[in-house]
XYZ file of C-alpha atoms in Angstrom:
310
model
C 88.286 -61.023 -2.739
C 91.872 -61.081 -1.628
C 93.961 -62.562 -4.416
C 97.616 -63.767 -4.537
C 99.544 -64.229 -7.648
C 100.385 -67.688 -7.439
C 102.598 -67.308 -10.553
C 104.926 -64.667 -9.095
C 105.056 -64.831 -5.449
C 106.445 -67.638 -3.453
C 102.948 -69.409 -2.542
C 104.402 -71.131 0.418
C 106.331 -68.161 1.888
C 104.793 -67.511 5.405
C 104.858 -63.937 4.698
C 102.708 -64.400 1.408
C 100.636 -66.797 3.371
C 99.971 -64.215 6.169
C 99.584 -61.240 3.866
C 96.896 -63.390 2.111
C 94.861 -64.134 5.407
C 95.197 -60.673 6.565
C 93.634 -59.354 3.283
C 91.059 -62.122 3.412
C 89.901 -60.806 7.005
C 88.893 -57.390 5.470
C 86.896 -59.322 2.491
C 84.914 -61.396 4.937
C 84.357 -58.383 7.381
C 82.843 -56.103 4.514
C 80.956 -58.993 2.958
C 79.511 -59.667 6.414
C 78.867 -55.962 6.659
C 76.994 -56.165 3.275
C 74.877 -59.430 4.166
C 73.739 -57.881 7.416
C 71.530 -55.139 5.792
C 69.251 -57.731 4.583
C 67.011 -59.803 6.740
C 67.459 -63.456 7.363
C 65.135 -64.717 4.507
C 65.162 -68.410 5.623
C 63.225 -69.454 2.375
C 66.139 -69.112 0.185
C 68.117 -71.810 2.357
C 65.639 -74.477 2.300
C 65.654 -77.128 -0.390
C 62.612 -77.288 -2.447
C 61.253 -74.128 -1.232
C 61.125 -72.181 -4.583
C 58.519 -73.239 -6.724
C 60.173 -71.604 -10.036
C 63.535 -73.903 -9.266
C 61.183 -77.062 -8.933
C 59.698 -76.213 -12.222
C 63.308 -76.267 -13.646
C 63.904 -79.681 -12.310
C 66.246 -78.198 -9.538
C 65.683 -79.470 -6.153
C 68.138 -77.604 -4.181
C 67.934 -74.314 -2.443
C 67.755 -70.999 -3.857
C 71.416 -70.435 -2.438
C 72.426 -73.631 -3.871
C 70.929 -72.559 -7.485
C 72.696 -69.358 -7.247
C 76.043 -71.036 -6.327
C 75.599 -73.544 -9.072
C 74.878 -70.841 -11.660
C 77.861 -68.337 -10.627
C 80.510 -71.080 -10.227
C 79.434 -72.671 -13.653
C 80.458 -69.075 -15.077
C 83.813 -69.058 -12.894
C 84.684 -72.789 -13.948
C 84.371 -71.558 -17.706
C 86.877 -68.798 -16.490
C 89.125 -71.362 -15.175
C 88.745 -70.075 -11.541
C 88.923 -73.730 -10.114
C 92.139 -74.445 -11.798
C 93.798 -72.124 -9.402
C 95.269 -74.290 -6.055
C 93.598 -71.606 -3.969
C 90.234 -71.814 -5.097
C 87.459 -74.629 -3.905
C 83.952 -74.633 -5.634
C 80.860 -75.751 -3.704
C 79.116 -77.179 -6.686
C 80.165 -80.369 -8.196
C 80.024 -81.485 -12.296
C 81.072 -77.950 -13.163
C 81.815 -77.227 -17.005
C 85.550 -77.375 -18.180
C 87.431 -74.034 -18.573
C 87.078 -72.184 -21.945
C 90.679 -70.796 -21.501
C 93.860 -72.566 -21.653
C 95.324 -74.112 -18.498
C 97.654 -71.842 -16.475
C 100.984 -73.581 -15.411
C 100.845 -72.936 -11.551
C 103.838 -74.417 -9.448
C 103.332 -77.616 -7.536
C 102.233 -76.592 -4.422
C 100.673 -79.443 -2.461
C 100.621 -83.343 -2.331
C 97.497 -84.936 -3.754
C 94.794 -84.792 -1.455
C 91.340 -84.917 -1.047
C 90.635 -82.292 1.774
C 87.518 -80.268 0.890
C 85.458 -78.809 3.704
C 82.867 -76.787 1.522
C 79.792 -78.786 2.713
C 80.774 -77.937 6.513
C 81.428 -74.246 5.587
C 77.819 -73.929 3.826
C 76.297 -75.464 6.816
C 77.809 -73.296 9.722
C 77.063 -70.364 7.520
C 73.452 -70.890 7.093
C 72.907 -72.099 10.744
C 75.456 -70.068 12.891
C 76.696 -67.025 10.950
C 73.551 -65.689 8.815
C 71.298 -65.598 12.266
C 73.795 -63.567 13.954
C 74.940 -61.214 11.358
C 71.187 -60.392 10.229
C 69.695 -60.235 13.746
C 69.069 -56.426 13.516
C 67.758 -56.468 10.009
C 65.662 -59.387 10.843
C 64.043 -57.715 13.910
C 63.531 -54.543 12.256
C 61.599 -56.337 9.461
C 59.480 -58.033 12.143
C 58.785 -54.578 13.724
C 57.791 -53.270 10.597
C 55.492 -56.198 9.997
C 53.684 -55.984 13.289
C 53.016 -52.378 12.664
C 51.291 -53.662 9.563
C 49.251 -55.934 11.342
C 51.253 -59.222 10.625
C 51.643 -61.452 13.709
C 53.208 -64.891 14.393
C 55.751 -66.749 12.216
C 54.977 -64.440 9.303
C 56.735 -61.550 11.084
C 59.885 -63.228 10.654
C 60.011 -64.714 7.093
C 61.711 -62.375 4.562
C 61.923 -58.739 3.031
C 61.951 -60.056 -0.395
C 65.639 -59.428 -1.196
C 66.416 -62.656 -2.321
C 68.866 -62.105 -5.200
C 70.839 -59.310 -3.323
C 70.949 -61.515 -0.313
C 72.213 -64.756 -2.241
C 74.558 -62.487 -4.062
C 76.413 -61.576 -0.651
C 75.945 -65.073 0.410
C 78.146 -66.280 -2.463
C 80.634 -63.519 -1.897
C 80.900 -64.419 2.033
C 81.123 -68.236 1.366
C 83.781 -67.957 -1.178
C 86.029 -65.606 0.956
C 85.400 -68.183 4.009
C 86.260 -71.062 1.881
C 89.588 -69.536 0.628
C 90.305 -68.800 4.174
C 89.831 -71.994 5.555
C 91.328 -74.264 2.767
C 94.409 -71.759 2.919
C 95.272 -74.124 5.837
C 96.982 -76.384 3.287
C 99.494 -73.641 2.396
C 100.361 -73.396 6.040
C 100.613 -77.110 6.515
C 102.851 -77.426 3.345
C 104.966 -74.622 4.271
C 105.622 -76.039 7.966
C 105.939 -79.642 6.384
C 108.670 -78.498 4.196
C 110.528 -76.347 6.760
C 111.070 -79.439 9.171
C 109.669 -82.736 7.652
C 111.045 -84.807 10.633
C 108.939 -82.867 13.279
C 105.912 -84.040 11.239
C 106.718 -87.648 9.627
C 106.360 -89.812 12.959
C 102.957 -88.105 13.955
C 101.813 -88.663 10.599
C 102.825 -92.232 10.618
C 101.196 -92.525 13.901
C 97.872 -90.715 12.860
C 98.535 -88.651 16.072
C 95.896 -85.593 15.187
C 96.698 -83.918 18.574
C 100.578 -83.807 18.092
C 100.046 -82.391 14.739
C 97.881 -79.599 15.759
C 100.133 -78.878 18.557
C 102.802 -78.411 15.888
C 100.896 -76.131 13.693
C 99.123 -73.913 16.365
C 100.626 -70.777 17.596
C 98.515 -69.448 20.469
C 100.256 -65.868 20.150
C 99.464 -65.638 16.685
C 95.587 -66.381 17.342
C 95.498 -64.019 20.155
C 96.799 -61.075 17.778
C 94.505 -62.209 14.984
C 91.367 -61.763 17.204
C 92.737 -58.550 18.495
C 93.178 -57.480 15.209
C 89.920 -58.562 13.930
C 88.201 -56.675 16.769
C 89.920 -53.486 15.901
C 89.047 -53.906 11.839
C 85.386 -54.919 12.488
C 84.973 -51.943 15.099
C 86.649 -49.400 12.656
C 84.801 -50.971 9.526
C 81.550 -51.275 10.924
C 81.113 -47.707 11.903
C 78.574 -45.378 10.557
C 79.978 -42.130 9.179
C 78.222 -38.953 9.074
C 78.274 -36.414 6.100
C 81.323 -34.771 7.978
C 83.533 -37.914 8.208
C 82.709 -38.282 11.747
C 81.342 -41.707 13.412
C 77.521 -41.463 14.143
C 76.424 -41.964 17.815
C 72.976 -42.757 18.183
C 72.086 -41.531 14.592
C 73.919 -38.357 14.960
C 77.371 -37.101 14.941
C 78.637 -36.936 18.534
C 76.311 -35.833 21.476
C 73.313 -33.935 20.433
C 74.297 -33.633 16.683
C 77.687 -31.937 17.659
C 81.118 -33.254 16.465
C 83.230 -35.561 18.636
C 82.674 -38.898 20.454
C 79.756 -39.025 22.876
C 81.196 -40.166 26.435
C 79.657 -43.156 27.838
C 77.763 -43.671 24.537
C 78.205 -46.724 21.674
C 78.735 -45.392 18.199
C 76.189 -46.949 15.796
C 77.730 -50.193 14.160
C 76.907 -51.927 11.040
C 78.381 -55.133 12.683
C 78.821 -56.131 16.079
C 82.611 -56.849 16.419
C 81.994 -59.584 19.058
C 80.108 -61.702 16.576
C 83.022 -61.512 13.979
C 85.522 -62.368 16.633
C 83.112 -65.132 17.497
C 82.745 -66.512 13.970
C 86.672 -66.613 13.606
C 87.160 -67.917 17.361
C 84.405 -70.815 17.463
C 84.484 -71.674 13.492
C 86.775 -70.346 11.087
C 90.136 -71.086 13.074
C 89.079 -74.449 14.277
C 88.120 -75.401 10.877
C 91.227 -74.469 9.349
C 93.481 -76.266 11.835
C 90.996 -79.305 10.862
C 91.835 -78.760 7.135
C 95.674 -78.518 8.352
C 95.763 -81.661 10.008
C 93.717 -83.511 7.490
C 96.123 -82.555 4.799
C 99.291 -83.548 6.926
C 97.563 -86.790 7.346
C 97.559 -87.340 3.568
C 100.861 -85.973 3.083
C 102.897 -89.182 2.999
C 100.255 -91.094 0.819
C 101.931 -92.610 -2.135
C 105.389 -92.054 -1.074
C 108.103 -94.839 -0.974
C 109.999 -95.589 2.318
C 113.033 -94.250 0.465
C 111.397 -91.159 -0.299
C 110.019 -90.611 3.329
C 113.774 -91.226 4.402
C 114.890 -88.458 2.455
C 112.500 -85.998 3.783
C 113.684 -87.317 7.284
C 117.155 -86.339 6.389
C 116.576 -83.047 5.522
C 117.816 -80.215 7.572
C 115.056 -77.619 9.218
C 114.922 -74.480 7.295
């Protein structure tokens, strides 16, 4: 996963934030590619569907158990003391290591959209990125005489699928909650532009202040390029495979009017960002701003209002 050294770099520098978000794009794309090699495996997302977990007294899903186990270990290694990390599991153990002295970055807030991230990942993202593997599994099962709903069950790779699920979820969570860094950076650069809208609870005005359409267009264009490039199947000679071969009829080069075999559909990656990640990040940004003045005195707010724009 993309990492930012919050102890050395200026965490609220727009350059630092932009660099982290761009690296997270690659982490997310590669994780989606890894998850796409397995079928949907719907059983592992159903609460109470795994008898062995129920015997342990765990009533959640296989993925929820996986998250709890992995995040418990990460919590002991103080992962969630970092201001850019948000667990999906509650009641985690305390860190074994002494705390690091991170700079004060955020105003105290309660913004955490991980429950939403988990929900849209299971119901929106997974069916799209696993479609090819799930269809291949169904064809294989039909050839073996299996018909009906059983065609679409799972390929048995519960551990492997959940391991990648955790990686995807953690990367998406970090990306979405990085909206707090964006909001805090922009608020500090010109508090007077935000404070009246915060006091009025005007969500639309705050969203307009933080939205840069040209940046979003560039992001989606970059994502499509990255997903198209990283999703290519490369042959032994380093050339992209077309219909399972290097070029046309096994020769090198790109086949005219042919589409190179891809490990992930670039349109799906763009849709995930455009329909979910970008809107949810904006929601985090606005929710954070609406809590930005909580607990401040009138004198402190007036001091913010009098600050010159940076």
